[in-house]
């Protein structure tokens, strides 16, 4: 992941971790991290004025590197900046640090979309000027990290039932809800501490939208990703993969070598 920009660049905010953000061990959940990323994104747009010129964005991939988890009670500081862009999308980094030692590094591939067509649209001149302040990468391209093909069905397949509160204004499943499904799979995985007990990376790629009325099947496998223990979760609708998530352990000094983790 790209390092932080000089002091004073980017956007910074913070808040206390709430009891509803954590699991039974008081660890900040992935879906809570995803909500934090959405919230700071909205606050950033409002503070910069881009809420008027570039108000609508969808995320295509989110990477969460947990160097040290946040454990409630803790107050976290979030710092957001652009680490690469093209004319229609950008990589947005957010570092989350806590007053009790949390360190979570994230990066999201965000696409600017038109409210009328729902298709990618050019970022405004004002937006490009602002985002360019923290990066020299102006030819960012999308490259899918994880393959679409899911394994054969098994007895471990499970249904993920959508609730009315899981949907956003576009009738799509909210980004954070996917991470709730991942948390559910991890909670049922034996010896999951081998994957998540130390520094680890969690990645999700949204390949196609899931909307109200879709019947979702979660299929997962425990496997090796290079030298790392990993769990991959496929979100299937009518047999087609719509989203892929992977959580993998990292054996080493993630705080200084997060970028070396296999993707």
Short mmCIF file of C-alpha atoms in Angstrom, two decimals:
data_model
loop_
_atom_site.label_atom_id
_atom_site.label_comp_id
_atom_site.label_asym_id
_atom_site.label_seq_id
_atom_site.Cartn_x
_atom_site.Cartn_y
_atom_site.Cartn_z
CA UNK A 1 0.00 0.00 0.00
CA UNK A 2 1.10 3.53 -0.73
CA UNK A 3 2.57 5.39 2.28
CA UNK A 4 0.79 8.37 3.82
CA UNK A 5 1.26 11.81 2.25
CA UNK A 6 3.00 14.67 4.06
CA UNK A 7 1.40 16.04 7.19
CA UNK A 8 -1.54 18.31 6.42
CA UNK A 9 -2.57 16.48 3.24
CA UNK A 10 -5.56 14.21 3.04
CA UNK A 11 -8.61 14.24 5.29
CA UNK A 12 -8.66 13.25 8.96
CA UNK A 13 -11.42 12.56 11.45
CA UNK A 14 -12.11 10.19 14.33
CA UNK A 15 -14.62 8.78 16.77
CA UNK A 16 -14.91 6.17 19.53
CA UNK A 17 -15.48 2.54 18.63
CA UNK A 18 -19.01 1.70 19.74
CA UNK A 19 -20.25 -1.48 21.41
CA UNK A 20 -22.30 -2.29 18.29
CA UNK A 21 -19.15 -2.26 16.13
CA UNK A 22 -17.44 -5.23 17.77
CA UNK A 23 -17.75 -9.01 18.04
CA UNK A 24 -17.99 -11.16 21.17
CA UNK A 25 -14.26 -10.67 21.78
CA UNK A 26 -14.63 -6.87 21.46
CA UNK A 27 -12.71 -6.87 18.15
CA UNK A 28 -13.72 -4.27 15.57
CA UNK A 29 -15.52 -6.27 12.88
CA UNK A 30 -14.83 -6.05 9.13
CA UNK A 31 -18.34 -4.77 8.43
CA UNK A 32 -17.74 -1.99 10.95
CA UNK A 33 -14.49 -1.09 9.19
CA UNK A 34 -16.43 -0.98 5.91
CA UNK A 35 -18.99 1.39 7.43
CA UNK A 36 -16.18 3.57 8.77
CA UNK A 37 -14.74 3.78 5.24
CA UNK A 38 -18.13 4.83 3.86
CA UNK A 39 -18.59 7.40 6.62
CA UNK A 40 -15.20 9.05 6.22
CA UNK A 41 -15.73 9.04 2.45
CA UNK A 42 -18.99 10.96 2.88
CA UNK A 43 -17.43 13.35 5.37
CA UNK A 44 -14.49 13.89 3.02
CA UNK A 45 -16.82 14.75 0.11
CA UNK A 46 -18.73 17.23 2.25
CA UNK A 47 -15.62 18.89 3.65
CA UNK A 48 -13.94 19.23 0.24
CA UNK A 49 -16.95 20.46 -1.70
CA UNK A 50 -16.82 17.45 -4.02
CA UNK A 51 -20.19 16.40 -2.68
CA UNK A 52 -21.55 18.93 -5.18
CA UNK A 53 -19.33 18.09 -8.18
CA UNK A 54 -18.64 14.36 -7.68
CA UNK A 55 -21.29 13.05 -5.29
CA UNK A 56 -21.75 9.41 -6.33
CA UNK A 57 -19.14 6.67 -6.01
CA UNK A 58 -19.25 2.87 -5.87
CA UNK A 59 -16.50 0.66 -4.53
CA UNK A 60 -15.14 -2.18 -6.68
CA UNK A 61 -12.56 -3.60 -4.26
CA UNK A 62 -11.70 -3.07 -0.61
CA UNK A 63 -8.47 -4.23 1.02
CA UNK A 64 -8.17 -4.31 4.81
CA UNK A 65 -4.77 -5.03 6.34
CA UNK A 66 -5.15 -5.67 10.05
CA UNK A 67 -1.74 -5.09 11.59
CA UNK A 68 -3.14 -4.71 15.10
CA UNK A 69 -6.92 -4.98 15.58
CA UNK A 70 -8.97 -2.35 17.32
CA UNK A 71 -10.41 -3.69 20.57
CA UNK A 72 -13.27 -1.90 22.31
CA UNK A 73 -13.15 0.45 24.15
CA UNK A 74 -10.86 2.55 21.96
CA UNK A 75 -10.97 5.84 20.11
CA UNK A 76 -9.80 5.66 16.51
CA UNK A 77 -8.39 8.25 14.14
CA UNK A 78 -9.00 7.84 10.40
CA UNK A 79 -6.88 9.50 7.72
CA UNK A 80 -7.99 9.35 4.06
CA UNK A 81 -6.12 10.24 0.88
CA UNK A 82 -5.86 9.31 -2.79
CA UNK A 83 -3.04 6.93 -3.76
CA UNK A 84 -3.80 6.70 -7.50
CA UNK A 85 -6.40 7.80 -10.03
CA UNK A 86 -7.56 7.89 -13.60
CA UNK A 87 -10.29 10.06 -15.09
CA UNK A 88 -13.13 7.88 -13.76
CA UNK A 89 -11.85 6.12 -10.65
CA UNK A 90 -9.37 6.33 -7.81
CA UNK A 91 -7.64 4.31 -5.12
CA UNK A 92 -8.47 5.77 -1.73
CA UNK A 93 -6.29 4.86 1.23
CA UNK A 94 -7.59 5.07 4.79
CA UNK A 95 -5.40 4.34 7.79
CA UNK A 96 -7.17 3.63 11.08
CA UNK A 97 -5.13 4.07 14.24
CA UNK A 98 -6.29 3.78 17.83
CA UNK A 99 -5.29 5.36 21.11
CA UNK A 100 -4.71 1.86 22.49
CA UNK A 101 -2.56 0.63 19.61
CA UNK A 102 -4.87 -0.33 16.73
CA UNK A 103 -3.37 -0.16 13.24
CA UNK A 104 -5.55 -1.05 10.26
CA UNK A 105 -4.53 -0.05 6.72
CA UNK A 106 -7.11 -0.03 3.97
CA UNK A 107 -7.40 0.77 0.29
CA UNK A 108 -10.55 1.01 -1.83
CA UNK A 109 -10.93 1.15 -5.61
CA UNK A 110 -13.73 3.70 -6.05
CA UNK A 111 -15.54 4.49 -9.30
CA UNK A 112 -17.26 7.80 -9.97
CA UNK A 113 -20.74 7.08 -11.36
CA UNK A 114 -23.47 9.09 -13.01
CA UNK A 115 -26.72 9.32 -11.05
CA UNK A 116 -28.71 9.27 -14.30
CA UNK A 117 -27.06 6.36 -16.11
CA UNK A 118 -25.40 4.49 -13.24
CA UNK A 119 -22.30 4.16 -15.43
CA UNK A 120 -18.74 5.34 -14.73
CA UNK A 121 -18.39 9.05 -15.36
CA UNK A 122 -15.49 11.46 -15.58
CA UNK A 123 -14.29 12.97 -12.33
CA UNK A 124 -14.64 16.75 -12.35
CA UNK A 125 -11.62 18.98 -12.91
CA UNK A 126 -11.94 20.08 -9.29
CA UNK A 127 -11.98 16.47 -8.15
CA UNK A 128 -8.94 15.51 -10.19
CA UNK A 129 -7.03 18.53 -8.89
CA UNK A 130 -7.84 17.64 -5.28
CA UNK A 131 -7.09 13.92 -5.60
CA UNK A 132 -3.81 14.63 -7.43
CA UNK A 133 -2.43 16.47 -4.41
CA UNK A 134 -1.45 13.16 -2.78
CA UNK A 135 -0.40 11.03 -5.76
CA UNK A 136 1.53 11.11 -9.02
CA UNK A 137 -0.26 8.00 -10.33
CA UNK A 138 -2.71 9.23 -12.98
CA UNK A 139 -3.07 6.04 -15.04
CA UNK A 140 -4.71 3.75 -12.55
CA UNK A 141 -6.22 0.64 -14.13
CA UNK A 142 -8.57 -2.00 -12.79
CA UNK A 143 -7.12 -5.50 -12.48
CA UNK A 144 -9.16 -8.26 -10.88
CA UNK A 145 -7.20 -10.12 -8.23
CA UNK A 146 -9.35 -13.20 -7.61
CA UNK A 147 -10.74 -15.63 -10.17
CA UNK A 148 -14.50 -15.87 -10.75
CA UNK A 149 -14.77 -19.66 -10.74
CA UNK A 150 -16.26 -21.10 -7.57
CA UNK A 151 -15.66 -24.68 -6.40
CA UNK A 152 -18.30 -27.35 -6.62
CA UNK A 153 -21.23 -27.24 -4.15
CA UNK A 154 -20.71 -28.86 -0.77
CA UNK A 155 -22.55 -29.48 2.47
CA UNK A 156 -20.93 -26.32 3.84
CA UNK A 157 -22.87 -24.08 1.43
CA UNK A 158 -25.20 -21.73 3.26
CA UNK A 159 -27.97 -19.31 2.40
CA UNK A 160 -27.51 -15.65 3.25
CA UNK A 161 -30.89 -14.03 3.73
CA UNK A 162 -31.20 -10.32 2.96
CA UNK A 163 -33.13 -7.95 5.20
CA UNK A 164 -34.81 -4.72 4.17
CA UNK A 165 -32.17 -2.80 6.12
CA UNK A 166 -29.37 -4.37 4.02
CA UNK A 167 -30.33 -2.35 0.92
CA UNK A 168 -29.21 1.13 -0.09
CA UNK A 169 -30.96 3.88 -2.06
CA UNK A 170 -30.08 2.12 -5.33
CA UNK A 171 -31.76 -1.11 -4.12
CA UNK A 172 -28.30 -2.73 -3.94
CA UNK A 173 -26.86 -4.57 -0.95
CA UNK A 174 -24.78 -2.15 1.12
CA UNK A 175 -21.03 -2.76 1.00
CA UNK A 176 -20.78 -3.45 4.72
CA UNK A 177 -23.40 -6.22 4.55
CA UNK A 178 -21.11 -8.43 2.47
CA UNK A 179 -18.59 -8.27 5.28
CA UNK A 180 -21.28 -9.43 7.72
CA UNK A 181 -21.57 -12.59 5.63
CA UNK A 182 -17.78 -13.02 5.76
CA UNK A 183 -17.85 -12.62 9.55
CA UNK A 184 -20.57 -15.27 9.70
CA UNK A 185 -18.47 -17.74 7.71
CA UNK A 186 -15.37 -17.07 9.80
CA UNK A 187 -17.29 -17.55 13.04
CA UNK A 188 -18.26 -21.06 11.89
CA UNK A 189 -14.77 -22.01 10.67
CA UNK A 190 -12.76 -24.29 13.00
CA UNK A 191 -9.38 -22.94 14.13
CA UNK A 192 -10.00 -19.63 12.38
CA UNK A 193 -7.37 -18.09 14.66
CA UNK A 194 -4.75 -19.61 12.33
CA UNK A 195 -5.96 -17.10 9.75
CA UNK A 196 -7.11 -14.09 11.76
CA UNK A 197 -5.21 -14.48 15.02
CA UNK A 198 -2.28 -12.36 13.86
CA UNK A 199 -1.58 -9.79 11.15
CA UNK A 200 -3.77 -10.58 8.18
CA UNK A 201 -5.34 -9.21 5.02
CA UNK A 202 -9.02 -9.24 4.07
CA UNK A 203 -10.01 -8.46 0.47
CA UNK A 204 -13.39 -8.21 -1.22
CA UNK A 205 -14.10 -7.68 -4.92
CA UNK A 206 -17.57 -6.73 -6.09
CA UNK A 207 -18.02 -8.19 -9.57
CA UNK A 208 -21.74 -7.57 -9.98
CA UNK A 209 -24.49 -6.04 -7.84
CA UNK A 210 -26.73 -8.05 -5.55
CA UNK A 211 -30.21 -6.56 -5.31
CA UNK A 212 -33.43 -7.05 -3.38
CA UNK A 213 -34.99 -10.43 -4.05
CA UNK A 214 -31.74 -12.19 -4.97
CA UNK A 215 -31.22 -15.61 -3.37
CA UNK A 216 -27.61 -15.64 -2.15
CA UNK A 217 -25.54 -18.78 -1.61
CA UNK A 218 -22.29 -18.47 0.32
CA UNK A 219 -19.66 -21.01 -0.67
CA UNK A 220 -16.33 -21.06 1.11
CA UNK A 221 -13.11 -23.04 1.23
CA UNK A 222 -10.14 -23.15 3.60
CA UNK A 223 -6.94 -23.34 1.57
CA UNK A 224 -3.38 -22.13 1.12
CA UNK A 225 -2.62 -18.91 -0.73
CA UNK A 226 1.11 -19.17 -1.33
CA UNK A 227 2.56 -19.62 2.15
CA UNK A 228 -0.51 -18.23 3.89
CA UNK A 229 -3.54 -19.88 5.48
CA UNK A 230 -6.61 -18.46 3.76
CA UNK A 231 -10.39 -18.63 3.60
CA UNK A 232 -12.21 -17.61 0.41
CA UNK A 233 -15.93 -16.86 0.26
CA UNK A 234 -17.91 -16.76 -3.00
CA UNK A 235 -21.28 -14.98 -3.15
CA UNK A 236 -23.41 -16.73 -5.76
CA UNK A 237 -26.78 -15.75 -7.23
CA UNK A 238 -28.34 -18.35 -9.56
CA UNK A 239 -24.96 -20.06 -9.79
CA UNK A 240 -23.13 -16.90 -10.89
CA UNK A 241 -20.39 -15.37 -8.75
CA UNK A 242 -21.28 -11.79 -7.84
CA UNK A 243 -18.65 -11.13 -5.18
CA UNK A 244 -15.50 -12.80 -3.85
CA UNK A 245 -13.89 -12.27 -0.45
CA UNK A 246 -10.66 -13.67 0.91
CA UNK A 247 -9.04 -13.49 4.34
CA UNK A 248 -5.45 -14.63 4.64
CA UNK A 249 -2.85 -14.70 7.35
CA UNK A 250 0.52 -13.09 6.96
CA UNK A 251 3.57 -14.57 8.60
CA UNK A 252 5.99 -11.69 9.03
CA UNK A 253 6.21 -8.03 9.90
CA UNK A 254 3.02 -6.69 8.37
CA UNK A 255 3.58 -3.27 9.89
CA UNK A 256 6.52 -2.70 7.56
CA UNK A 257 5.80 -5.12 4.72
CA UNK A 258 2.03 -5.01 4.21
CA UNK A 259 2.44 -4.57 0.47
CA UNK A 260 4.11 -7.98 0.09
CA UNK A 261 1.01 -9.95 1.06
CA UNK A 262 -0.25 -12.18 -1.73
CA UNK A 263 -3.31 -10.87 -3.49
#
